[in-house]
Coordinates of C-alpha atoms in Angstrom, one line a residue:
M1 CA -37.5 106.6 108.6
I2 CA -38.2 109.2 106.0
D3 CA -35.8 109.4 103.0
L4 CA -34.3 112.7 102.7
K5 CA -32.4 112.1 99.4
K6 CA -35.3 112.0 97.4
F7 CA -35.3 115.9 97.8
E8 CA -33.1 118.4 96.0
V9 CA -31.9 121.8 96.7
W10 CA -30.9 123.8 93.7
F11 CA -27.2 125.4 93.8
V12 CA -27.9 128.9 91.7
T13 CA -25.1 131.3 91.1
G14 CA -25.7 134.6 89.7
S15 CA -23.5 136.7 87.5
Q16 CA -24.2 139.0 84.3
D17 CA -23.2 139.2 80.7
L18 CA -20.6 142.3 81.4
Y19 CA -17.9 139.8 82.1
G20 CA -17.6 138.2 78.7
E21 CA -17.7 134.3 77.5
E22 CA -14.2 133.3 79.3
T23 CA -15.1 134.7 82.8
L24 CA -18.5 133.1 82.5
K25 CA -17.1 129.8 81.5
Q26 CA -15.0 129.7 84.8
V27 CA -18.0 130.9 86.6
A28 CA -19.9 127.4 85.6
A29 CA -16.9 125.3 86.3
D30 CA -16.5 126.9 89.8
S31 CA -20.0 126.7 90.4
Q32 CA -20.2 123.0 89.0
E33 CA -17.4 121.9 91.4
I34 CA -18.8 123.5 94.6
A35 CA -22.1 122.1 93.7
A36 CA -20.4 118.6 93.2
S37 CA -18.7 119.1 96.4
L38 CA -21.7 119.9 98.5
N39 CA -23.6 117.1 96.9
N40 CA -21.0 114.6 97.9
A41 CA -20.4 115.9 101.5
S42 CA -21.4 113.5 104.0
Q43 CA -23.1 116.4 106.1
M44 CA -25.7 117.0 103.3
P45 CA -28.7 114.8 103.9
V46 CA -30.4 115.7 100.7
R47 CA -29.1 116.2 97.0
V48 CA -27.5 119.2 95.8
V49 CA -28.3 119.8 92.3
F50 CA -26.3 122.5 90.0
K51 CA -27.9 124.9 88.0
P52 CA -26.8 127.0 84.9
T53 CA -25.3 130.4 85.9
V54 CA -28.3 133.1 85.9
K55 CA -27.2 136.3 84.1
S56 CA -30.2 138.2 83.7
T57 CA -33.8 139.3 84.7
E58 CA -35.6 136.7 82.6
E59 CA -33.2 133.9 83.5
I60 CA -33.6 134.6 87.1
Y61 CA -37.2 134.7 86.9
A62 CA -37.5 131.3 84.9
I63 CA -35.3 129.3 87.6
C64 CA -37.6 130.8 90.3
Q65 CA -40.7 129.4 88.7
E66 CA -39.2 126.2 87.8
A67 CA -38.1 125.8 91.3
N68 CA -41.6 126.8 92.5
V69 CA -43.4 123.9 90.5
A70 CA -40.5 121.1 90.7
P71 CA -41.9 118.6 93.4
N72 CA -38.6 117.5 94.7
C73 CA -36.9 121.0 95.1
I74 CA -37.2 122.2 98.6
G75 CA -34.9 125.1 98.4
I76 CA -32.3 127.0 96.6
I77 CA -28.7 127.8 97.8
T78 CA -27.9 131.1 96.0
W79 CA -24.0 132.4 95.7
M80 CA -23.0 135.4 93.5
H81 CA -19.6 134.4 92.3
T82 CA -19.3 137.6 90.5
F83 CA -21.5 140.8 90.8
S84 CA -25.0 140.4 89.7
P85 CA -26.8 143.5 89.8
A86 CA -29.7 142.9 92.3
K87 CA -32.5 144.7 90.1
M88 CA -32.6 141.8 88.2
W89 CA -33.4 139.4 90.9
I90 CA -36.6 141.5 91.9
N91 CA -39.3 139.6 89.6
G92 CA -37.7 136.3 90.5
L93 CA -37.9 136.8 94.0
K94 CA -41.1 138.2 94.3
I95 CA -42.8 134.8 93.0
L96 CA -40.1 132.4 94.7
N97 CA -41.7 130.4 97.2
K98 CA -39.3 128.1 98.4
P99 CA -36.6 128.5 101.1
V100 CA -33.4 130.3 100.4
A101 CA -29.7 130.0 101.9
H102 CA -27.5 132.7 100.5
L103 CA -24.0 131.0 100.6
H104 CA -21.3 134.1 101.1
T105 CA -18.6 132.2 100.0
Q106 CA -15.8 132.3 97.4
F107 CA -14.4 129.8 95.1
N108 CA -10.3 130.1 96.5
R109 CA -10.1 130.2 100.3
D110 CA -6.9 132.1 100.1
I111 CA -5.7 135.4 98.1
P112 CA -3.0 134.6 95.7
W113 CA -0.6 137.3 97.3
S114 CA 2.2 136.7 94.4
T115 CA 0.1 136.5 91.3
I116 CA -3.4 138.3 92.0
D117 CA -4.2 140.9 89.5
M118 CA -7.6 142.5 88.2
D119 CA -8.4 139.8 86.3
Y120 CA -8.6 137.5 89.3
M121 CA -10.4 140.5 91.3
N122 CA -13.2 140.5 88.4
L123 CA -13.7 137.1 88.8
H124 CA -13.7 136.4 92.7
Q125 CA -16.1 139.2 93.4
S126 CA -18.7 137.5 95.9
A127 CA -17.4 139.7 98.6
H128 CA -19.4 142.7 97.3
G129 CA -21.6 140.7 94.7
D130 CA -23.4 139.0 97.7
R131 CA -24.0 142.5 99.5
E132 CA -25.6 143.4 96.5
F133 CA -27.8 140.5 96.7
G134 CA -28.1 140.7 100.5
F135 CA -29.4 144.2 99.9
I136 CA -32.1 143.3 97.6
M137 CA -33.2 140.5 99.9
S138 CA -33.5 142.5 102.7
R139 CA -35.2 145.7 100.9
M140 CA -37.9 142.7 99.9
R141 CA -38.3 141.5 103.6
I142 CA -37.2 138.0 102.3
N143 CA -36.4 135.4 105.1
R144 CA -33.5 133.6 104.2
K145 CA -30.4 132.1 105.9
V146 CA -27.2 133.7 105.5
I147 CA -24.1 131.5 105.9
V148 CA -20.4 132.8 105.5
G149 CA -17.2 131.0 105.0
H150 CA -15.4 128.9 102.7
W151 CA -17.7 126.2 101.0
K152 CA -15.3 123.3 102.4
D153 CA -15.4 124.1 105.7
S154 CA -17.1 122.1 108.2
E155 CA -19.0 124.8 110.0
V156 CA -20.7 125.9 106.8
L157 CA -21.4 122.3 105.7
D158 CA -22.9 121.8 109.1
Q159 CA -25.1 125.1 108.5
L160 CA -26.1 123.8 105.2
N161 CA -27.3 120.7 106.8
A162 CA -29.5 122.3 109.5
W163 CA -30.8 124.6 106.9
S164 CA -31.5 121.8 104.3
R165 CA -33.5 119.2 106.9
A166 CA -35.4 122.6 108.1
A167 CA -36.6 122.9 104.2
A168 CA -37.5 119.2 104.4
G169 CA -39.9 119.8 107.3
W170 CA -41.2 122.9 105.5
N171 CA -41.9 120.9 102.6
D172 CA -43.1 118.1 104.2
W173 CA -45.9 120.4 105.8
Q174 CA -46.8 121.8 102.2
G175 CA -50.3 120.3 101.4
A176 CA -50.1 118.0 104.6
R177 CA -53.3 116.5 106.3
F178 CA -53.6 115.9 110.0
V179 CA -56.6 114.7 111.7
R180 CA -58.5 115.0 114.8
F181 CA -60.3 112.2 116.3
G182 CA -62.8 114.2 118.5
D183 CA -62.4 117.6 119.2
N184 CA -60.1 119.9 121.4
M185 CA -60.0 118.7 125.4
R186 CA -62.6 121.0 126.9
F187 CA -62.0 124.3 128.0
V188 CA -58.3 123.9 127.4
A189 CA -56.7 127.0 125.7
V190 CA -53.4 126.6 124.6
T191 CA -53.8 123.2 122.4
D192 CA -56.5 125.2 120.6
G193 CA -56.0 127.6 118.0
D194 CA -56.9 129.0 114.5
K195 CA -56.8 126.0 112.1
V196 CA -57.5 128.5 109.2
E197 CA -55.0 130.6 109.5
A198 CA -52.7 127.9 110.5
E199 CA -53.4 126.6 106.8
L200 CA -52.6 129.9 105.2
K201 CA -49.4 130.2 107.3
F202 CA -48.2 126.9 107.1
G203 CA -49.9 124.7 104.2
F204 CA -51.3 122.1 106.1
S205 CA -54.8 121.2 107.0
V206 CA -56.6 120.1 110.0
N207 CA -59.8 118.6 110.1
T208 CA -61.8 116.6 112.5
H209 CA -63.5 113.0 112.3
G210 CA -65.9 111.6 114.8
I211 CA -64.5 108.6 117.0
G212 CA -67.5 106.4 115.2
D213 CA -65.7 107.0 111.8
L214 CA -62.5 105.6 113.4
V215 CA -64.3 102.7 115.1
A216 CA -66.0 101.6 112.0
V217 CA -62.4 101.1 110.5
I218 CA -61.2 99.3 113.9
N219 CA -64.0 97.0 113.5
Q220 CA -63.2 95.8 110.0
I221 CA -59.7 94.4 111.3
G222 CA -59.5 90.8 111.3
D223 CA -58.0 88.1 113.7
S224 CA -55.2 86.9 111.5
E225 CA -54.0 90.8 111.3
V226 CA -54.1 90.8 114.9
D227 CA -52.4 87.6 115.6
K228 CA -49.5 89.2 113.3
L229 CA -49.1 92.3 114.9
I230 CA -49.2 90.8 118.7
A231 CA -46.3 88.5 117.4
E232 CA -44.3 91.5 116.6
Y233 CA -45.1 92.9 120.1
E234 CA -44.0 89.8 121.6
E235 CA -40.4 89.9 119.7
R236 CA -39.9 93.6 120.0
Y237 CA -40.9 94.3 123.7
A238 CA -40.9 92.8 127.4
L239 CA -44.5 91.8 127.7
M240 CA -45.7 91.6 131.3
D241 CA -47.3 88.2 132.0
S242 CA -50.9 89.2 132.0
L243 CA -50.7 90.4 128.7
R244 CA -49.5 87.1 127.2
K245 CA -51.6 84.5 125.6
G246 CA -53.7 82.8 128.5
G247 CA -53.0 85.7 130.4
A248 CA -55.9 87.5 132.3
Q249 CA -55.5 90.8 130.4
Y250 CA -54.6 89.6 127.0
S251 CA -57.8 90.5 125.2
S252 CA -56.9 94.1 126.1
L253 CA -53.5 93.4 124.1
R254 CA -55.6 92.1 121.2
D255 CA -58.0 95.2 121.6
A256 CA -54.9 97.5 121.3
A257 CA -53.4 95.8 118.4
R258 CA -56.8 96.0 116.8
I259 CA -57.0 99.9 117.6
E260 CA -53.4 100.2 116.0
L261 CA -54.1 98.4 113.1
G262 CA -57.4 100.2 112.5
M263 CA -55.5 103.8 113.1
K264 CA -53.1 103.1 110.7
S265 CA -55.3 101.9 107.9
F266 CA -57.4 105.1 108.5
L267 CA -54.3 107.4 108.3
E268 CA -53.1 105.8 105.0
A269 CA -56.6 105.9 103.6
G270 CA -57.0 109.5 104.3
N271 CA -53.2 110.4 103.3
Y272 CA -52.8 111.6 106.8
K273 CA -49.5 112.7 108.2
G274 CA -50.3 112.9 112.0
F275 CA -53.5 112.9 114.3
S276 CA -54.7 113.7 117.9
D277 CA -57.0 112.2 120.0
T278 CA -58.8 112.8 123.6
F279 CA -59.6 110.8 126.5
E280 CA -62.9 112.9 126.5
D281 CA -64.1 111.4 123.2
L282 CA -63.6 107.4 123.2
H283 CA -67.2 106.4 122.0
D284 CA -67.4 102.8 121.1
M285 CA -63.7 102.7 121.6
A286 CA -62.3 99.8 124.2
Q287 CA -59.7 101.8 125.6
L288 CA -57.4 105.0 124.9
P289 CA -55.0 104.7 122.0
G290 CA -51.6 103.9 124.1
I291 CA -49.1 101.8 122.3
A292 CA -50.9 102.7 119.3
S293 CA -49.9 106.3 119.3
Q294 CA -46.5 105.3 120.4
R295 CA -45.7 103.0 117.7
L296 CA -47.5 105.1 115.0
M297 CA -45.2 108.1 116.2
N298 CA -42.1 105.7 115.7
A299 CA -43.3 104.9 112.4
G300 CA -43.1 108.9 111.3
Y301 CA -46.5 110.2 112.1
G302 CA -47.0 113.2 114.2
F303 CA -49.2 112.9 117.4
A304 CA -50.3 114.7 120.2
G305 CA -53.0 114.3 123.0
E306 CA -56.1 116.2 123.5
G307 CA -56.9 117.4 120.5
D308 CA -53.4 119.5 120.3
W309 CA -53.3 119.3 116.5
K310 CA -50.3 122.1 116.3
T311 CA -47.8 119.9 118.4
A312 CA -49.2 116.8 116.3
A313 CA -48.0 118.8 113.2
L314 CA -44.7 119.9 115.0
V315 CA -43.7 116.4 115.9
R316 CA -44.0 115.3 112.2
A317 CA -42.0 118.1 111.1
M318 CA -39.3 117.2 113.9
K319 CA -39.4 113.6 112.5
V320 CA -38.6 114.8 109.1
M321 CA -35.8 117.2 110.3
G322 CA -34.5 114.6 112.1
S323 CA -34.7 111.8 109.8
G324 CA -31.4 109.3 109.8
L325 CA -29.9 111.1 112.6
A326 CA -29.0 109.1 115.9
G327 CA -31.9 109.6 118.4
G328 CA -35.4 110.0 118.2
N329 CA -38.3 113.0 118.4
A330 CA -41.5 112.3 120.5
F331 CA -44.7 114.0 121.8
M332 CA -43.9 115.2 125.4
E333 CA -45.3 117.0 128.4
D334 CA -43.9 118.6 131.4
Y335 CA -45.3 116.7 133.8
T336 CA -44.0 117.4 137.3
Y337 CA -41.1 118.9 139.3
H338 CA -37.9 118.0 141.5
F339 CA -37.4 121.1 143.5
D340 CA -34.2 119.9 145.3
P341 CA -32.1 122.9 145.4
S342 CA -29.1 121.0 144.8
N343 CA -30.5 118.8 141.9
P344 CA -33.6 120.5 140.4
L345 CA -35.2 118.4 137.6
V346 CA -38.3 118.2 135.3
L347 CA -40.2 114.8 135.0
G348 CA -41.4 114.8 131.3
S349 CA -44.1 112.1 130.5
H350 CA -47.6 111.8 129.7
M351 CA -50.6 109.7 130.5
L352 CA -49.8 107.3 127.8
E353 CA -48.2 108.3 124.3
I354 CA -44.4 109.0 124.2
C355 CA -42.8 107.5 121.2
E356 CA -40.5 104.8 121.8
S357 CA -37.9 106.4 119.4
I358 CA -36.3 107.8 122.4
A359 CA -36.1 104.8 124.5
D360 CA -33.2 103.8 126.5
G361 CA -33.2 99.9 125.9
K362 CA -36.1 97.5 125.3
P363 CA -39.8 99.2 126.5
K364 CA -41.6 97.3 128.3
C365 CA -45.2 96.4 127.1
E366 CA -47.5 97.0 130.4
I367 CA -51.1 97.4 131.1
H368 CA -52.3 99.6 133.9
P369 CA -55.6 101.8 135.1
L370 CA -55.6 105.1 133.6
G371 CA -57.9 106.4 136.2
I372 CA -59.3 109.0 133.3
G373 CA -61.5 108.6 130.3
G374 CA -63.9 105.8 131.8
K375 CA -62.6 103.2 129.2
G376 CA -60.9 99.8 130.0
D377 CA -57.2 99.4 130.9
P378 CA -54.8 100.7 128.2
V379 CA -52.0 99.1 126.9
R380 CA -48.9 101.3 126.8
L381 CA -44.9 100.8 126.5
V382 CA -43.1 101.8 129.5
F383 CA -39.4 102.9 129.4
N384 CA -36.8 105.3 130.6
V385 CA -35.1 108.1 128.2
A386 CA -31.2 108.3 127.6
A387 CA -29.2 111.2 129.3
G388 CA -27.7 113.8 126.9
P389 CA -28.5 117.3 125.0
A390 CA -31.9 117.9 124.2
L391 CA -34.6 120.4 123.4
N392 CA -38.3 121.0 123.9
A393 CA -40.4 123.0 121.2
S394 CA -43.9 124.3 121.0
I395 CA -45.9 126.3 118.7
V396 CA -48.6 128.6 120.1
D397 CA -51.4 131.0 118.8
M398 CA -50.7 134.4 120.3
G399 CA -53.7 135.8 118.4
N400 CA -51.9 138.0 115.7
R401 CA -49.2 135.5 115.1
F402 CA -47.9 132.2 115.8
R403 CA -44.8 131.6 118.1
M404 CA -42.4 129.0 118.4
L405 CA -40.8 128.7 121.6
V406 CA -37.5 126.3 122.3
N407 CA -35.9 125.6 125.4
E408 CA -32.6 123.7 125.1
V409 CA -32.4 121.0 127.9
E410 CA -29.8 118.4 129.3
A411 CA -31.6 115.1 130.0
V412 CA -30.4 113.1 132.7
A413 CA -29.9 109.2 133.6
P414 CA -32.7 108.0 136.0
Q415 CA -31.4 108.3 139.9
H416 CA -34.1 106.2 141.6
D417 CA -36.4 103.4 140.4
L418 CA -39.9 104.4 139.7
P419 CA -41.7 101.0 140.0
K420 CA -44.9 102.4 140.2
L421 CA -44.8 105.0 137.4
P422 CA -46.2 103.2 134.6
V423 CA -45.5 105.5 131.7
A424 CA -42.5 106.4 129.7
R425 CA -40.7 108.9 131.3
V426 CA -37.7 111.4 131.1
L427 CA -35.5 113.5 133.6
W428 CA -34.1 116.9 132.4
K429 CA -32.7 120.1 133.5
P430 CA -33.7 123.0 131.9
Y431 CA -31.4 125.8 130.5
P432 CA -30.2 128.0 131.8
D433 CA -31.1 126.8 135.0
M434 CA -34.5 125.4 136.6
K435 CA -36.1 128.7 137.7
T436 CA -35.1 130.9 134.7
G437 CA -36.0 128.2 132.0
C438 CA -39.4 127.6 133.6
A439 CA -40.2 131.2 134.3
A440 CA -39.2 132.4 130.6
W441 CA -41.4 129.6 129.4
I442 CA -44.4 130.5 131.2
L443 CA -43.6 134.2 130.4
A444 CA -43.5 133.2 126.7
G445 CA -46.9 131.7 127.0
G446 CA -45.3 128.1 125.8
A447 CA -47.8 125.4 126.0
H448 CA -47.4 122.1 128.3
H449 CA -47.3 120.1 125.2
T450 CA -44.0 119.8 123.2
G451 CA -41.9 118.3 120.5
Y452 CA -38.8 116.6 122.4
S453 CA -36.0 116.2 120.4
Q454 CA -32.7 114.4 120.9
N455 CA -31.2 114.9 117.7
L456 CA -32.1 118.5 116.5
T457 CA -30.6 121.9 117.7
S458 CA -32.3 125.1 118.1
E459 CA -30.7 125.9 114.8
H460 CA -32.8 123.6 112.7
M461 CA -35.9 124.8 114.8
Q462 CA -35.0 128.4 114.0
D463 CA -34.4 127.8 110.5
F464 CA -37.6 126.0 110.2
A465 CA -39.5 129.2 112.1
E466 CA -38.0 131.6 109.7
M467 CA -39.2 129.5 106.6
A468 CA -42.4 129.8 108.1
G469 CA -42.3 133.2 108.6
I470 CA -43.0 133.2 112.2
E471 CA -41.6 134.3 115.7
F472 CA -38.8 132.3 117.4
V473 CA -38.2 132.6 121.0
K474 CA -35.1 130.8 122.2
I475 CA -34.4 129.8 126.0
G476 CA -30.7 128.7 126.3
K477 CA -27.7 128.9 128.4
E478 CA -27.3 132.6 128.1
T479 CA -30.9 133.4 128.6
N480 CA -31.4 136.3 131.1
L481 CA -34.8 137.1 132.1
Y482 CA -34.3 140.9 132.0
Q483 CA -33.3 140.7 128.5
F484 CA -35.8 138.1 127.8
K485 CA -38.8 140.1 128.7
N486 CA -37.7 143.0 126.8
E487 CA -37.1 140.7 123.6
L488 CA -40.8 139.5 124.2
R489 CA -42.0 143.2 124.5
W490 CA -40.0 144.1 121.6
S491 CA -41.2 141.6 119.3
E492 CA -44.9 142.1 120.1
V493 CA -44.3 145.6 118.8
Y494 CA -42.7 144.4 115.9
Y495 CA -46.0 142.0 115.0
Q496 CA -48.3 144.7 115.6
L497 CA -46.6 147.0 113.6
N498 CA -46.3 144.0 110.6
K499 CA -49.8 142.5 110.9
S500 CA -49.8 141.7 107.2

């Protein structure tokens, strides 16, 4: 699990010198109390750090500059306790490269009807101070999240929680490295894309290593390391008999363990946060990494099959955002449909590589023929996934922009045994219904690979997309295809007019 408490969001309050020393002392005291309360709130996954009130162009520029270079600062929460003339914010906001949550709140929840006077009014001015700040952010076309309500309200804290988790995921992408073992699956369009533009837009790099580079590391793994990992397999999973010591396919389990250890060593040495591979490029590998990819995902690495670096990076970001929450995040693929009019379902799966973080119960460790790739039978974890709300997310390269697409779904418990399906699998109902949800996904160009999440919501994903400055498209309970098509058309026009 990734420790989000190592990250900070800074609480920055705006005011001005006009109000005098006494008022500014009260502004500072109130701001400190709010910051401390937010920091202690159970909903906040990161630390909230109070910063002194900014009252001038120079102070604002300095705090933005400081935030930019502070390694643990992943964003700032802004609040205008009083009026803070927005021209003072221009130079600071021009250089700020951290996400912003604009908290439109007020220190006192209620108006003190019997005692309110102009001193109170001069101090509690966020009702229009935040509007002045909001104007300059909009005038400068700066993406931010606006959260309205009293700072103790649970809804406000939940929104700050979602934003700060998205900020942690965005921060994790900056300077991140992802590796492709081999190239993209031949002739496939959606899994490929512009890696240079992605590095410019997202901050992470993607580079390819030949399988020989990986195999050289795998071959260095000693038998004692393999023995230790197999003991972990035996304790953690229900191994089929042929994979146990003395079984006919025990050597395949050792091959799988050696592959996992080699991949982990390679990723650690290269400081990679995720990877992809493809069954079309397995030179000198005994089998396609199955259990290795599943377990490395569970350890926090991003992964996607067939060279799909965009989904590998997205899975990593989703794991960071969901850290500490119940449920998991995994690479996923819409595999086949159940078109029963009374109970339509999607069966999600992949050839091998679904993360065990979403398993319902103890996974089985099995070996079966893959039927593709021309290598030995791969070892994999087989399990069902629990029922409950979930989502599928995809990032696609639309040529002139990246688009994030999210479909909210409801996972359902398996209704039948699947004795001959030797892969991890999940059944879900897409919102708003099967036909509309699938049609909308296809109309929007959504990929067949996704990041599947049990613990994130569309709010997390939208906050993340806005930090990245990319298009966000949601398919949910209210989606109407007529309106959805129009939104796609409008978005196309918007991004054609805003090519920069």
